[in-house]
mmCIF file of C-alpha atoms in Angstrom:
data_model
loop_
_atom_site.group_PDB
_atom_site.id
_atom_site.type_symbol
_atom_site.label_atom_id
_atom_site.label_comp_id
_atom_site.label_asym_id
_atom_site.label_seq_id
_atom_site.Cartn_x
_atom_site.Cartn_y
_atom_site.Cartn_z
ATOM 1 C CA GLN A 5 17.467 -5.124 -14.112
ATOM 2 C CA VAL A 6 16.800 -4.108 -10.162
ATOM 3 C CA GLN A 7 19.175 -3.435 -7.360
ATOM 4 C CA LEU A 8 18.988 -2.991 -4.116
ATOM 5 C CA VAL A 9 21.615 -0.342 -2.412
ATOM 6 C CA GLU A 10 21.563 -0.417 1.545
ATOM 7 C CA SER A 11 23.695 2.264 3.539
ATOM 8 C CA GLY A 12 23.406 3.348 7.282
ATOM 9 C CA GLY A 13 25.372 0.393 8.756
ATOM 10 C CA GLY A 14 27.846 0.509 10.807
ATOM 11 C CA SER A 15 29.279 0.442 14.708
ATOM 12 C CA VAL A 16 27.930 2.333 17.592
ATOM 13 C CA GLN A 17 27.272 1.695 21.360
ATOM 14 C CA ALA A 18 24.546 -0.202 23.210
ATOM 15 C CA GLY A 19 21.273 2.566 23.406
ATOM 16 C CA GLY A 20 21.762 4.272 20.167
ATOM 17 C CA SER A 21 20.626 4.939 17.471
ATOM 18 C CA LEU A 22 21.342 4.049 14.125
ATOM 19 C CA GLY A 23 19.145 4.757 10.723
ATOM 20 C CA LEU A 24 19.738 2.677 7.365
ATOM 21 C CA ALA A 25 17.838 3.070 4.055
ATOM 22 C CA CYS A 26 17.849 1.168 0.433
ATOM 23 C CA VAL A 27 16.868 2.761 -2.271
ATOM 24 C CA ALA A 28 16.088 0.540 -5.397
ATOM 25 C CA SER A 29 16.786 1.042 -9.295
ATOM 26 C CA GLY A 30 16.821 -0.148 -12.348
ATOM 27 C CA SER A 31 13.514 -0.024 -15.139
ATOM 28 C CA ILE A 32 10.484 -0.770 -12.453
ATOM 29 C CA PHE A 33 7.372 -0.207 -12.767
ATOM 30 C CA SER A 34 6.056 0.124 -9.108
ATOM 31 C CA ILE A 35 7.434 -2.490 -5.252
ATOM 32 C CA ASN A 36 4.231 -4.217 -4.188
ATOM 33 C CA VAL A 37 6.415 -4.786 -0.360
ATOM 34 C CA MET A 38 9.723 -3.914 1.291
ATOM 35 C CA GLY A 39 11.627 -5.620 4.156
ATOM 36 C CA TRP A 40 14.091 -6.206 6.332
ATOM 37 C CA TYR A 41 16.059 -8.106 7.112
ATOM 38 C CA ARG A 42 19.234 -9.711 9.311
ATOM 39 C CA GLN A 43 21.175 -12.187 9.822
ATOM 40 C CA ALA A 44 23.274 -12.680 12.847
ATOM 41 C CA PRO A 45 26.723 -14.742 13.681
ATOM 42 C CA GLY A 46 25.593 -18.489 13.790
ATOM 43 C CA LYS A 47 21.722 -17.663 13.022
ATOM 44 C CA GLN A 48 19.150 -18.278 9.808
ATOM 45 C CA ARG A 49 18.187 -14.917 8.059
ATOM 46 C CA GLU A 50 15.109 -13.922 10.315
ATOM 47 C CA LEU A 51 12.469 -10.486 8.693
ATOM 48 C CA VAL A 52 12.830 -7.802 10.691
ATOM 49 C CA ALA A 53 10.536 -5.149 9.275
ATOM 50 C CA THR A 54 7.751 -4.858 6.205
ATOM 51 C CA ILE A 55 6.475 -1.869 4.799
ATOM 52 C CA THR A 56 3.370 -2.586 1.191
ATOM 53 C CA SER A 57 3.126 0.161 -0.784
ATOM 54 C CA GLY A 58 -0.522 0.756 0.592
ATOM 55 C CA ALA A 59 2.345 1.031 4.162
ATOM 56 C CA ALA A 60 0.553 -1.840 5.987
ATOM 57 C CA ILE A 61 3.750 -2.332 8.403
ATOM 58 C CA ASN A 62 4.698 -5.344 10.328
ATOM 59 C CA TYR A 63 7.090 -6.093 13.124
ATOM 60 C CA ALA A 64 8.970 -8.410 14.323
ATOM 61 C CA ASP A 65 8.849 -9.250 18.445
ATOM 62 C CA SER A 66 12.117 -8.803 18.802
ATOM 63 C CA VAL A 67 12.440 -4.819 17.610
ATOM 64 C CA LYS A 68 9.246 -3.697 18.088
ATOM 65 C CA GLY A 69 9.267 -0.921 19.879
ATOM 66 C CA ARG A 70 12.152 -0.059 19.154
ATOM 67 C CA PHE A 71 12.323 0.192 14.718
ATOM 68 C CA THR A 72 10.962 1.610 12.780
ATOM 69 C CA ILE A 73 10.210 1.203 8.979
ATOM 70 C CA SER A 74 8.221 3.651 6.902
ATOM 71 C CA ARG A 75 8.876 3.875 2.873
ATOM 72 C CA ASP A 76 9.056 6.866 0.040
ATOM 73 C CA ASN A 77 6.849 5.534 -3.223
ATOM 74 C CA ALA A 78 8.184 8.332 -4.983
ATOM 75 C CA LYS A 79 11.915 7.248 -4.762
ATOM 76 C CA ASN A 80 11.557 3.438 -4.324
ATOM 77 C CA THR A 81 12.884 4.077 -0.800
ATOM 78 C CA VAL A 82 11.920 2.054 2.124
ATOM 79 C CA TYR A 83 13.983 3.416 6.075
ATOM 80 C CA LEU A 84 14.889 1.804 9.376
ATOM 81 C CA GLU A 85 15.108 3.365 11.927
ATOM 82 C CA MET A 86 16.682 1.553 15.096
ATOM 83 C CA ASN A 87 16.105 3.197 18.697
ATOM 84 C CA SER A 88 17.750 2.017 22.092
ATOM 85 C CA LEU A 89 19.844 -0.282 20.061
ATOM 86 C CA LYS A 90 20.635 -3.863 21.941
ATOM 87 C CA PRO A 91 24.067 -5.920 22.188
ATOM 88 C CA GLU A 92 21.849 -8.726 20.234
ATOM 89 C CA ASP A 93 20.709 -6.067 17.157
ATOM 90 C CA THR A 94 24.240 -7.186 15.615
ATOM 91 C CA ALA A 95 23.761 -8.592 12.473
ATOM 92 C CA VAL A 96 24.137 -7.937 8.621
ATOM 93 C CA TYR A 97 21.137 -6.706 7.504
ATOM 94 C CA PHE A 98 19.533 -7.453 4.488
ATOM 95 C CA CYS A 99 16.935 -5.036 2.233
ATOM 96 C CA ASN A 100 14.841 -7.073 0.904
ATOM 97 C CA ALA A 101 11.131 -6.035 -2.603
ATOM 98 C CA TYR A 102 9.164 -7.537 -4.358
ATOM 99 C CA VAL A 103 9.307 -5.497 -7.636
ATOM 100 C CA ILE A 104 7.578 -5.205 -10.934
ATOM 101 C CA PRO A 105 10.336 -3.609 -13.003
ATOM 102 C CA ARG A 106 9.438 -2.166 -16.339
ATOM 103 C CA TRP A 107 8.900 -5.109 -19.012
ATOM 104 C CA PRO A 108 7.955 -7.722 -18.592
ATOM 105 C CA GLN A 109 5.548 -7.188 -15.558
ATOM 106 C CA LYS A 110 6.086 -10.306 -13.142
ATOM 107 C CA THR A 111 7.116 -10.377 -9.916
ATOM 108 C CA LEU A 112 10.658 -10.814 -8.973
ATOM 109 C CA GLU A 113 11.807 -11.356 -5.063
ATOM 110 C CA VAL A 114 14.596 -8.671 -5.168
ATOM 111 C CA TRP A 115 17.544 -8.457 -2.143
ATOM 112 C CA GLY A 116 20.497 -5.929 -1.633
ATOM 113 C CA GLN A 117 23.789 -6.912 -0.466
ATOM 114 C CA GLY A 118 23.553 -5.644 3.280
ATOM 115 C CA THR A 119 25.012 -3.370 5.365
ATOM 116 C CA LEU A 120 26.656 -4.695 8.555
ATOM 117 C CA VAL A 121 25.657 -2.641 11.932
ATOM 118 C CA ILE A 122 27.579 -4.149 15.372
ATOM 119 C CA VAL A 123 26.252 -2.555 18.640
ATOM 120 C CA SER A 124 29.129 -3.238 21.225
ATOM 121 C CA SER A 125 28.055 -2.730 25.706
#
């Protein structure tokens, strides 16, 4: 059993900052890639940022320069620091990871339940 649990969502005014965290728990051997997706009302879920076990990072153009993704492999945790928030950042943010369990060692794609971020103007 592998689970992802997000935290840190909330309401903030435009221009403000918010930090999200996602902790993976369970019988984990390794985590290859972790990332954040978001889904705004009436829109498809979109990739926000990803980070590999080797710390290679990719950002969506819409958040580049404003958001920072990082991870702590020892804690099986991925973070998303969001600065200069805009109303269009309002969405449910989901944590995503490709996890190798201790046994069987087959890659699993795991999703968190999501955490709501509301940015008001």
